Each structure stands twice: as C-alpha cells, then as structure tokens.
mmCIF file of C-alpha atoms in Angstrom:
data_model
loop_
_atom_site.group_PDB
_atom_site.id
_atom_site.type_symbol
_atom_site.label_atom_id
_atom_site.label_comp_id
_atom_site.label_asym_id
_atom_site.label_seq_id
_atom_site.Cartn_x
_atom_site.Cartn_y
_atom_site.Cartn_z
ATOM 1 C CA MET A 18 0.153 -0.215 0.626
ATOM 2 C CA ILE A 19 2.404 2.678 1.240
ATOM 3 C CA LEU A 20 4.802 1.743 -2.483
ATOM 4 C CA ARG A 21 2.090 2.192 -4.366
ATOM 5 C CA MET A 22 0.703 5.183 -2.234
ATOM 6 C CA LYS A 23 4.566 6.787 -3.118
ATOM 7 C CA ILE A 24 4.610 5.381 -6.740
ATOM 8 C CA SER A 25 1.332 7.582 -7.664
ATOM 9 C CA ILE A 26 2.892 10.760 -5.246
ATOM 10 C CA ILE A 27 6.109 10.270 -8.146
ATOM 11 C CA LEU A 28 3.871 10.373 -10.766
ATOM 12 C CA VAL A 29 2.361 12.810 -9.913
ATOM 13 C CA PHE A 30 5.327 14.737 -9.206
ATOM 14 C CA VAL A 31 6.516 13.961 -12.945
ATOM 15 C CA PHE A 32 3.779 15.699 -14.263
ATOM 16 C CA LEU A 33 4.044 18.916 -12.397
ATOM 17 C CA SER A 34 7.802 19.265 -13.469
ATOM 18 C CA CYS A 35 7.066 18.918 -17.307
ATOM 19 C CA TYR A 36 4.630 20.618 -18.355
ATOM 20 C CA GLY A 37 4.583 23.301 -14.800
ATOM 21 C CA CYS A 38 6.644 25.286 -15.360
ATOM 22 C CA ALA A 39 13.046 28.751 17.748
ATOM 23 C CA LYS A 40 11.281 27.512 20.582
ATOM 24 C CA ASN A 41 11.608 26.073 23.786
ATOM 25 C CA GLY A 42 10.896 22.366 23.978
ATOM 26 C CA ASN A 43 10.210 19.609 21.085
ATOM 27 C CA ASP A 44 6.891 22.941 19.447
ATOM 28 C CA LEU A 45 5.748 23.089 16.608
ATOM 29 C CA MET A 46 6.001 26.720 15.109
ATOM 30 C CA ASP A 47 2.969 26.499 12.747
ATOM 31 C CA PRO A 48 2.399 30.079 11.417
ATOM 32 C CA PRO A 49 -1.671 30.038 9.528
ATOM 33 C CA ASP A 50 1.006 31.572 6.673
ATOM 34 C CA SER A 51 3.795 32.628 6.102
ATOM 35 C CA PRO A 52 5.149 36.409 6.549
ATOM 36 C CA SER A 53 5.748 37.549 3.824
ATOM 37 C CA SER A 54 7.917 41.202 1.855
ATOM 38 C CA ASN A 55 8.264 42.283 -1.717
ATOM 39 C CA ASP A 56 11.526 44.280 0.039
ATOM 40 C CA PRO A 57 14.299 41.632 0.559
ATOM 41 C CA PRO A 58 16.551 41.343 3.015
ATOM 42 C CA GLU A 59 19.883 44.071 1.863
ATOM 43 C CA VAL A 60 22.953 41.476 1.571
ATOM 44 C CA THR A 61 23.974 40.103 -1.499
ATOM 45 C CA LEU A 62 24.210 36.217 -1.582
ATOM 46 C CA THR A 63 24.988 33.533 -4.903
ATOM 47 C CA TRP A 64 23.907 30.319 -5.050
ATOM 48 C CA VAL A 65 23.509 28.027 -8.287
ATOM 49 C CA SER A 66 21.170 25.988 -9.696
ATOM 50 C CA SER A 67 19.148 24.633 -12.758
ATOM 51 C CA ALA A 68 18.275 27.374 -14.871
ATOM 52 C CA ARG A 69 15.920 27.348 -18.174
ATOM 53 C CA PRO A 70 16.464 30.088 -20.521
ATOM 54 C CA PRO A 71 14.123 30.902 -23.004
ATOM 55 C CA GLY A 72 13.488 28.074 -24.568
ATOM 56 C CA GLY A 73 15.911 26.290 -23.616
ATOM 57 C CA SER A 74 17.214 23.535 -21.542
ATOM 58 C CA LEU A 75 17.972 22.625 -17.458
ATOM 59 C CA HIS A 76 21.015 24.339 -17.424
ATOM 60 C CA ILE A 77 23.177 24.164 -14.007
ATOM 61 C CA ALA A 78 24.178 28.004 -13.384
ATOM 62 C CA ARG A 79 25.492 30.406 -10.750
ATOM 63 C CA THR A 80 23.640 33.069 -10.420
ATOM 64 C CA THR A 81 24.525 36.495 -7.763
ATOM 65 C CA SER A 82 21.962 38.587 -6.464
ATOM 66 C CA ASN A 83 21.145 41.382 -4.193
ATOM 67 C CA GLY A 84 17.062 40.767 -4.755
ATOM 68 C CA LYS A 85 16.935 43.850 -7.133
ATOM 69 C CA THR A 86 19.387 43.268 -9.873
ATOM 70 C CA SER A 87 21.011 39.927 -10.681
ATOM 71 C CA GLN A 88 24.214 37.534 -12.928
ATOM 72 C CA ILE A 89 23.877 34.973 -14.640
ATOM 73 C CA THR A 90 26.673 32.559 -15.364
ATOM 74 C CA TYR A 91 25.726 29.189 -17.355
ATOM 75 C CA LEU A 92 28.230 27.159 -16.548
ATOM 76 C CA THR A 93 25.901 23.637 -19.013
ATOM 77 C CA ASP A 94 25.083 23.868 -22.184
ATOM 78 C CA SER A 95 23.265 20.194 -23.425
ATOM 79 C CA PRO A 96 20.437 19.926 -25.405
ATOM 80 C CA TYR A 97 19.139 17.700 -21.780
ATOM 81 C CA ASN A 98 18.235 18.955 -18.902
ATOM 82 C CA ASP A 99 21.143 19.056 -15.783
ATOM 83 C CA TYR A 100 18.841 18.534 -12.199
ATOM 84 C CA LYS A 101 19.951 19.384 -8.656
ATOM 85 C CA PRO A 102 23.179 20.492 -8.765
ATOM 86 C CA VAL A 103 25.709 20.237 -5.636
ATOM 87 C CA ILE A 104 28.693 21.770 -4.368
ATOM 88 C CA SER A 105 31.578 20.099 -2.720
ATOM 89 C CA PRO A 106 32.629 20.986 0.558
ATOM 90 C CA ASP A 107 35.853 23.123 -0.950
ATOM 91 C CA SER A 108 33.285 24.144 -2.718
ATOM 92 C CA THR A 109 35.764 23.246 -6.124
ATOM 93 C CA LYS A 110 33.313 21.042 -7.608
ATOM 94 C CA ILE A 111 29.761 20.414 -8.836
ATOM 95 C CA ALA A 112 27.277 17.144 -8.925
ATOM 96 C CA PHE A 113 24.204 17.257 -11.088
ATOM 97 C CA PHE A 114 22.780 15.050 -12.779
ATOM 98 C CA ARG A 115 21.364 14.962 -16.518
ATOM 99 C CA ALA A 116 18.588 13.698 -17.834
ATOM 100 C CA TYR A 117 18.517 11.822 -21.113
ATOM 101 C CA ASN A 118 15.266 10.021 -20.957
ATOM 102 C CA GLU A 119 11.954 12.109 -19.203
ATOM 103 C CA GLY A 120 8.643 11.279 -19.452
ATOM 104 C CA GLY A 121 6.151 9.219 -17.939
ATOM 105 C CA ASN A 122 6.680 7.124 -15.367
ATOM 106 C CA PHE A 123 10.021 8.274 -13.404
ATOM 107 C CA PHE A 124 11.483 4.529 -12.760
ATOM 108 C CA LEU A 125 11.869 4.937 -16.262
ATOM 109 C CA TRP A 126 13.472 8.526 -16.865
ATOM 110 C CA ASN A 127 17.471 7.330 -17.595
ATOM 111 C CA SER A 128 19.788 10.003 -15.850
ATOM 112 C CA SER A 129 23.824 10.248 -15.225
ATOM 113 C CA ILE A 130 25.789 11.471 -12.271
ATOM 114 C CA CYS A 131 27.906 14.331 -13.616
ATOM 115 C CA VAL A 132 30.416 15.739 -11.819
ATOM 116 C CA MET A 133 32.376 18.638 -12.867
ATOM 117 C CA ASN A 134 35.145 21.404 -11.385
ATOM 118 C CA ALA A 135 32.620 24.575 -10.478
ATOM 119 C CA ASP A 136 33.649 27.452 -13.475
ATOM 120 C CA GLY A 137 32.061 24.874 -15.383
ATOM 121 C CA SER A 138 35.208 23.043 -16.809
ATOM 122 C CA ASP A 139 36.512 19.415 -16.915
ATOM 123 C CA LEU A 140 32.397 17.465 -17.349
ATOM 124 C CA ARG A 141 32.373 13.599 -16.098
ATOM 125 C CA GLU A 142 30.188 10.728 -15.980
ATOM 126 C CA LEU A 143 30.190 9.277 -12.702
ATOM 127 C CA THR A 144 27.653 6.915 -13.724
ATOM 128 C CA GLY A 145 26.386 5.354 -17.346
ATOM 129 C CA HIS A 146 22.326 6.371 -17.883
ATOM 130 C CA GLU A 147 20.911 2.755 -17.431
ATOM 131 C CA PHE A 148 18.754 3.989 -15.006
ATOM 132 C CA MET A 149 17.109 6.869 -13.813
ATOM 133 C CA ASN A 150 20.332 8.224 -11.234
ATOM 134 C CA THR A 151 18.926 11.105 -9.085
ATOM 135 C CA GLU A 152 19.377 13.294 -5.781
ATOM 136 C CA PRO A 153 23.088 13.321 -5.386
ATOM 137 C CA TYR A 154 24.521 14.974 -2.107
ATOM 138 C CA TRP A 155 28.487 15.268 -1.560
ATOM 139 C CA THR A 156 30.547 12.916 1.412
ATOM 140 C CA ARG A 157 31.347 15.830 4.302
ATOM 141 C CA ASP A 158 34.084 12.970 6.671
ATOM 142 C CA GLY A 159 36.919 13.067 3.646
ATOM 143 C CA THR A 160 36.733 11.052 0.933
ATOM 144 C CA ASN A 161 34.634 13.033 -1.534
ATOM 145 C CA CYS A 162 33.069 10.762 -2.710
ATOM 146 C CA ILE A 163 28.908 11.451 -3.811
ATOM 147 C CA THR A 164 25.601 9.607 -3.267
ATOM 148 C CA TRP A 165 22.615 9.742 -4.976
ATOM 149 C CA SER A 166 19.361 7.055 -5.109
ATOM 150 C CA ARG A 167 19.343 4.544 -7.517
ATOM 151 C CA MET A 168 15.511 3.999 -8.613
ATOM 152 C CA ILE A 169 15.449 0.910 -10.607
ATOM 153 C CA HIS A 170 12.006 0.072 -12.063
ATOM 154 C CA SER A 171 10.879 -3.720 -12.177
ATOM 155 C CA SER A 172 11.824 -4.299 -15.419
ATOM 156 C CA GLU A 173 15.293 -4.060 -14.647
ATOM 157 C CA GLY A 174 15.842 -5.331 -12.105
ATOM 158 C CA THR A 175 14.589 -5.555 -8.284
ATOM 159 C CA PHE A 176 11.845 -2.880 -7.861
ATOM 160 C CA GLY A 177 12.413 -0.058 -5.397
ATOM 161 C CA THR A 178 14.901 2.818 -4.874
ATOM 162 C CA TYR A 179 18.678 2.361 -3.327
ATOM 163 C CA VAL A 180 21.591 4.653 -2.090
ATOM 164 C CA TYR A 181 24.533 4.022 -4.535
ATOM 165 C CA ARG A 182 28.441 5.943 -3.108
ATOM 166 C CA THR A 183 30.626 6.980 -6.186
ATOM 167 C CA GLY A 184 34.180 9.023 -5.693
ATOM 168 C CA MET A 185 34.628 12.149 -7.928
ATOM 169 C CA GLU A 186 37.754 10.446 -9.834
ATOM 170 C CA ASP A 187 35.853 7.248 -10.546
ATOM 171 C CA SER A 188 34.551 5.555 -13.853
ATOM 172 C CA PRO A 189 30.325 3.814 -14.833
ATOM 173 C CA GLY A 190 30.368 1.337 -12.499
ATOM 174 C CA ASP A 191 32.730 1.918 -9.893
ATOM 175 C CA GLU A 192 29.648 3.360 -8.118
ATOM 176 C CA VAL A 193 28.654 1.007 -5.097
ATOM 177 C CA GLN A 194 25.104 0.376 -2.615
ATOM 178 C CA ILE A 195 25.180 1.071 0.512
ATOM 179 C CA SER A 196 21.768 0.893 1.538
ATOM 180 C CA ALA A 197 20.376 -2.927 2.879
ATOM 181 C CA THR A 198 17.341 -2.290 1.365
ATOM 182 C CA ASN A 199 15.111 -1.410 -1.880
ATOM 183 C CA TRP A 200 12.968 1.421 -0.392
ATOM 184 C CA GLU A 201 15.633 4.344 0.452
ATOM 185 C CA TRP A 202 15.783 7.694 -0.472
ATOM 186 C CA GLY A 203 19.748 8.957 1.000
ATOM 187 C CA ASN A 204 19.487 12.170 1.245
ATOM 188 C CA SER A 205 22.591 14.950 3.757
ATOM 189 C CA SER A 206 25.969 13.053 5.334
ATOM 190 C CA LEU A 207 27.292 14.616 8.364
ATOM 191 C CA ARG A 208 30.665 15.180 8.746
ATOM 192 C CA ASP A 209 31.483 11.326 11.506
ATOM 193 C CA GLY A 210 30.098 9.323 7.721
ATOM 194 C CA ARG A 211 26.462 8.917 8.637
ATOM 195 C CA MET A 212 23.685 9.656 6.245
ATOM 196 C CA PHE A 213 20.139 11.177 6.763
ATOM 197 C CA VAL A 214 18.352 7.663 5.020
ATOM 198 C CA SER A 215 14.166 7.844 4.958
ATOM 199 C CA ARG A 216 13.244 3.925 5.371
ATOM 200 C CA GLY A 217 10.434 2.338 6.126
ATOM 201 C CA GLY A 218 8.047 4.718 7.377
ATOM 202 C CA ALA A 219 10.580 6.051 9.454
ATOM 203 C CA HIS A 220 13.752 8.451 9.778
ATOM 204 C CA PHE A 221 17.359 6.766 10.249
ATOM 205 C CA LEU A 222 21.336 8.785 10.286
ATOM 206 C CA LEU A 223 22.384 5.198 8.087
ATOM 207 C CA ASN A 224 26.313 3.746 9.252
ATOM 208 C CA PRO A 225 27.566 2.701 5.483
ATOM 209 C CA ASP A 226 29.380 0.014 4.721
ATOM 210 C CA PRO A 227 29.347 -1.309 1.226
ATOM 211 C CA GLY A 228 28.887 -4.883 0.543
ATOM 212 C CA GLY A 229 28.812 -5.554 4.140
ATOM 213 C CA ASN A 230 25.524 -4.430 6.861
ATOM 214 C CA PRO A 231 25.039 -0.635 7.352
ATOM 215 C CA GLY A 232 23.538 0.160 11.077
ATOM 216 C CA TYR A 233 21.260 2.733 10.676
ATOM 217 C CA GLU A 234 20.204 4.479 13.372
ATOM 218 C CA GLU A 235 16.623 5.981 14.182
ATOM 219 C CA ILE A 236 15.495 9.869 14.390
ATOM 220 C CA SER A 237 13.484 11.020 17.043
ATOM 221 C CA TYR A 238 11.255 13.381 15.639
ATOM 222 C CA PRO A 239 8.951 15.401 17.942
ATOM 223 C CA ASP A 240 6.558 15.045 15.469
ATOM 224 C CA SER A 241 4.185 11.716 14.633
ATOM 225 C CA TYR A 242 5.816 10.513 11.447
ATOM 226 C CA HIS A 243 5.731 12.385 8.432
ATOM 227 C CA TYR A 244 7.557 12.421 5.267
ATOM 228 C CA LEU A 245 10.561 14.432 5.107
ATOM 229 C CA HIS A 246 12.104 14.901 2.132
ATOM 230 C CA LYS A 247 14.249 17.424 0.089
ATOM 231 C CA VAL A 248 16.611 17.043 3.453
ATOM 232 C CA THR A 249 19.829 20.033 3.774
ATOM 233 C CA ILE A 250 21.696 19.674 6.920
ATOM 234 C CA SER A 251 23.759 22.935 7.639
ATOM 235 C CA ASN A 252 26.909 23.544 7.535
ATOM 236 C CA ASP A 253 27.819 23.082 11.265
ATOM 237 C CA GLU A 254 25.326 20.374 11.444
ATOM 238 C CA THR A 255 23.199 22.247 13.495
ATOM 239 C CA MET A 256 20.463 22.548 11.850
ATOM 240 C CA ILE A 257 18.048 20.533 9.309
ATOM 241 C CA ALA A 258 16.037 21.405 6.523
ATOM 242 C CA TYR A 259 13.325 19.586 4.303
ATOM 243 C CA MET A 260 10.105 19.594 2.920
ATOM 244 C CA LYS A 261 7.229 18.057 5.169
ATOM 245 C CA LYS A 262 4.349 16.414 3.833
ATOM 246 C CA ILE A 263 1.380 17.639 6.102
ATOM 247 C CA ASP A 264 -1.051 15.504 4.034
ATOM 248 C CA PRO A 265 -1.169 11.872 4.018
ATOM 249 C CA ASP A 266 -3.068 11.354 0.553
ATOM 250 C CA GLY A 267 -1.600 14.123 -0.771
ATOM 251 C CA ASP A 268 0.971 14.907 -3.015
ATOM 252 C CA ASP A 269 4.104 14.799 -1.870
ATOM 253 C CA TYR A 270 5.124 19.032 -3.209
ATOM 254 C CA LEU A 271 2.235 20.691 -2.636
ATOM 255 C CA GLY A 272 1.102 18.392 0.174
ATOM 256 C CA SER A 273 3.817 19.386 2.053
ATOM 257 C CA GLN A 274 5.575 22.143 4.326
ATOM 258 C CA ILE A 275 9.164 23.222 4.500
ATOM 259 C CA VAL A 276 10.477 23.647 7.526
ATOM 260 C CA TYR A 277 13.654 23.577 8.857
ATOM 261 C CA ALA A 278 14.228 22.689 13.032
ATOM 262 C CA ASN A 279 17.563 21.940 15.195
ATOM 263 C CA LEU A 280 19.087 18.664 14.836
ATOM 264 C CA ASP A 281 21.218 17.328 16.879
ATOM 265 C CA ALA A 282 23.229 14.482 15.370
ATOM 266 C CA SER A 283 25.028 13.435 18.273
ATOM 267 C CA VAL A 284 21.538 11.553 19.845
ATOM 268 C CA PRO A 285 20.043 11.480 16.504
ATOM 269 C CA ALA A 286 16.926 14.583 17.537
ATOM 270 C CA ILE A 287 14.942 16.543 15.365
ATOM 271 C CA THR A 288 13.830 19.206 17.843
ATOM 272 C CA ASN A 289 11.644 22.776 17.586
ATOM 273 C CA GLU A 290 10.413 22.554 14.302
ATOM 274 C CA VAL A 291 9.728 26.471 12.318
ATOM 275 C CA VAL A 292 7.360 25.633 9.066
ATOM 276 C CA PHE A 293 8.661 29.575 7.097
ATOM 277 C CA VAL A 294 6.651 28.043 4.229
ATOM 278 C CA PRO A 295 2.665 26.678 4.953
ATOM 279 C CA LYS A 296 1.102 24.821 2.156
ATOM 280 C CA ASN A 297 -0.635 26.457 -0.206
ATOM 281 C CA GLU A 298 -1.769 23.924 -3.390
ATOM 282 C CA ASN A 299 -2.091 26.952 -5.146
ATOM 283 C CA LYS A 300 1.870 26.981 -5.245
ATOM 284 C CA PHE A 301 4.655 24.950 -6.401
ATOM 285 C CA SER A 302 7.074 25.534 -3.628
ATOM 286 C CA TRP A 303 9.893 22.687 -2.833
ATOM 287 C CA TYR A 304 13.323 22.741 -2.410
ATOM 288 C CA VAL A 305 15.279 23.932 0.227
ATOM 289 C CA SER A 306 19.359 25.050 1.259
ATOM 290 C CA ILE A 307 20.424 27.416 4.184
ATOM 291 C CA SER A 308 23.202 30.083 3.932
ATOM 292 C CA PRO A 309 26.931 29.044 4.584
ATOM 293 C CA ASP A 310 25.693 30.885 8.597
ATOM 294 C CA ASN A 311 22.594 30.096 8.997
ATOM 295 C CA ASN A 312 20.777 33.573 8.335
ATOM 296 C CA TYR A 313 18.713 32.984 5.437
ATOM 297 C CA LEU A 314 16.679 30.219 2.792
ATOM 298 C CA ILE A 315 16.236 29.916 0.047
ATOM 299 C CA TYR A 316 13.374 27.895 -2.292
ATOM 300 C CA ALA A 317 12.267 27.775 -5.313
ATOM 301 C CA GLU A 318 9.345 28.824 -5.675
ATOM 302 C CA ASP A 319 6.682 28.859 -9.237
ATOM 303 C CA GLY A 320 10.884 29.374 -11.231
ATOM 304 C CA LYS A 321 11.571 32.546 -8.465
ATOM 305 C CA ILE A 322 14.042 32.222 -6.213
ATOM 306 C CA MET A 323 11.881 33.265 -2.602
ATOM 307 C CA ILE A 324 14.278 33.692 0.194
ATOM 308 C CA HIS A 325 14.188 33.591 4.193
ATOM 309 C CA ASP A 326 15.204 35.866 6.434
ATOM 310 C CA VAL A 327 15.472 33.569 9.978
ATOM 311 C CA GLU A 328 15.746 37.058 11.609
ATOM 312 C CA THR A 329 12.959 38.754 10.523
ATOM 313 C CA GLY A 330 11.305 35.833 9.635
ATOM 314 C CA LYS A 331 10.125 37.102 6.684
ATOM 315 C CA ASN A 332 9.941 35.851 3.283
ATOM 316 C CA SER A 333 10.745 37.775 0.283
ATOM 317 C CA GLN A 334 11.427 37.151 -4.102
ATOM 318 C CA PHE A 335 15.237 36.564 -4.093
ATOM 319 C CA SER A 336 15.569 36.936 -8.707
ATOM 320 C CA THR A 337 15.240 39.691 -11.053
ATOM 321 C CA MET A 338 14.864 37.970 -14.284
ATOM 322 C CA LYS A 339 12.203 36.702 -15.036
ATOM 323 C CA GLU A 340 12.645 35.187 -17.811
ATOM 324 C CA VAL A 341 14.993 32.699 -15.935
ATOM 325 C CA GLU A 342 12.906 29.675 -14.823
ATOM 326 C CA TYR A 343 14.800 28.612 -11.134
ATOM 327 C CA ARG A 344 14.712 25.288 -10.200
ATOM 328 C CA TYR A 345 16.631 23.670 -7.478
ATOM 329 C CA PRO A 346 18.900 26.111 -5.923
ATOM 330 C CA THR A 347 21.689 25.874 -3.385
ATOM 331 C CA PHE A 348 23.625 28.665 -1.465
ATOM 332 C CA ASP A 349 27.429 28.779 -3.233
ATOM 333 C CA GLY A 350 29.638 27.979 -0.224
ATOM 334 C CA SER A 351 26.779 25.546 1.703
ATOM 335 C CA VAL A 352 26.884 21.894 1.617
ATOM 336 C CA LYS A 353 23.783 20.040 0.179
#
C-alpha cells in the first residue's frame, strides 16, 4: 500500500515537473500564513541551481543577486536537462544529474550522475544512464564522494530505490550500493560519515558499510511520522531543513510545508521545527538550502528563487530575471 502510494505520488510530481514550470522544547511553530515582504534583505548572495533560459533546456547556472538586480552565468549547455546541482565541501566541484530520457514513469527515466569543476570545465559522467540516478549529495568526511538514490523499475531488476556512492575521480561501474534494502532515499551526510535516510516509514542516520551490513540509528522526531524529503543539513550540522508532507493522501510537493529545525546528531534528534513556507496548493514551493551562516534559507517557488530571513521570519523574492525559470537552488559555499 505504501509503495503504491509513493509511486503514484512520484507520477504526479513528474507531471508537474514536466508541464508546470525558535521555540523551547519540542513545540511546533506552524503559522497560519507565512509573513512576506516585497523588500528582500539587504544582502548579496550567490546560489547554484538549475535554470532554464527562454526556449532552452535546464542548465546548471550560478546566480549572484541582491534581490534587485542579478547576474547569471550558465555553467552547462546541453540539449538534455541538468538537475539538482550540489557543491563539494571545498567549493571546487559541482555534482548534478543529467536526464537522457524523461516522461511517463519516473522509474523509467534514464540519467547519469555528473561532476565538473565549479566553473563548468572538465565535465565527466560518473555513472552510466541505464537507470534513474537522482538526488546527488556530497559526503563531508573527507572522502570526496557523491551519494545518490538509484531508482530501479521492475523491468530492470528488483524494484525500489537504493542509495549509492562513488568517488569524484571514479568511472561508470565503480559505484557501490551502501543501503541495505530496496526502498531507501539518501539525503545529506555528516562529517562523521553518517547519512540521513528515509526507510520503511521512519528516518535514520545510516552508517554505510559497502558490501556489508550498514547500521541504522533512528532519529528522534517531535511530531508523528511525516514524510520528510529534500533534506539539507547546515555546514555546522546544527540546523536541518526539509519538505514535510502533512497530508498523507496528498501530493509530496503540493501537500508539503517547508520547515527548518534544530539538529542534534549526537542523539540523534530533530527539535524545534519552524514552518516558514506553509502548505499552499496554489503555489509550487520546493527544494531548500541553508546559507553558510544559517541566517537565510532559499527555495524555489513557481520558477522564482525565494529567500527566508531567519531573524525577521519574512519571505521575499530574491531572483530578478523574469525570463529565467529556476529550480533546485543551493547556496554557494553550502554543502547540500
């Protein structure tokens, strides 16, 4: 039942993506409406994202903006769509996935995990594109590895999603599976090597053991179970942000809030959730990144980049080029 529900939700997301453009204790902060402002914070910030110029495919791009004017530099130029860039801990590399076949069942997409220099040079594919390889993240433990979720259709093998890892200098075929089961989603890692994963209706820190028996530490969570996805952990590993699905029967995206909270990796525990983008099915709000200093969060909304000021609690538009469609932003200098 859960598996069928997740598959149907994924299909809804594919349709939309293809055709649609602190408080003490464990209390939840869930404002009825998100305070917004037409005046962005007085700060200049840079992010890397997927960006679609008029009439083009999704490219990886770097944008610098002060909320009033912006400058964009496209780092890739392919007829294929490039998705979900993430920046290495030393800021010298960018990983992303390139989709060679899209449409229909998301499990039947074909994509490769790619890596390039931060300026777009020396682009290489780290995997083949026989499967759907998605959601890349960088490890933080000094191994310079990239992790991602591989989606396998029943016609291709044992149906499900598996977490994989490969080195940034490796070749296609060198990747190794680091998850134990066939239904896990990988997210951000910690400096000690553990990784946030969703598995079997709960959330864990995974201790990878390629070819062996990985360990799982369940994460204490202040609310009843919700599907948390697009998870990102701050550079100092004290803050976590994610999309939180609040309608069990709804869509993973339109039925979600965007939330940040405290993270204590030693327990491990999530506490003090703050909802800064309430559920609003009239807007497509998704993906989130935490600034290196934890002062701001950015997310995509209907093709724009929005910014949340943690101090003031206000959201405002930060991208300025109406002709550019933005998706999947990550702060320059932040590890996803």
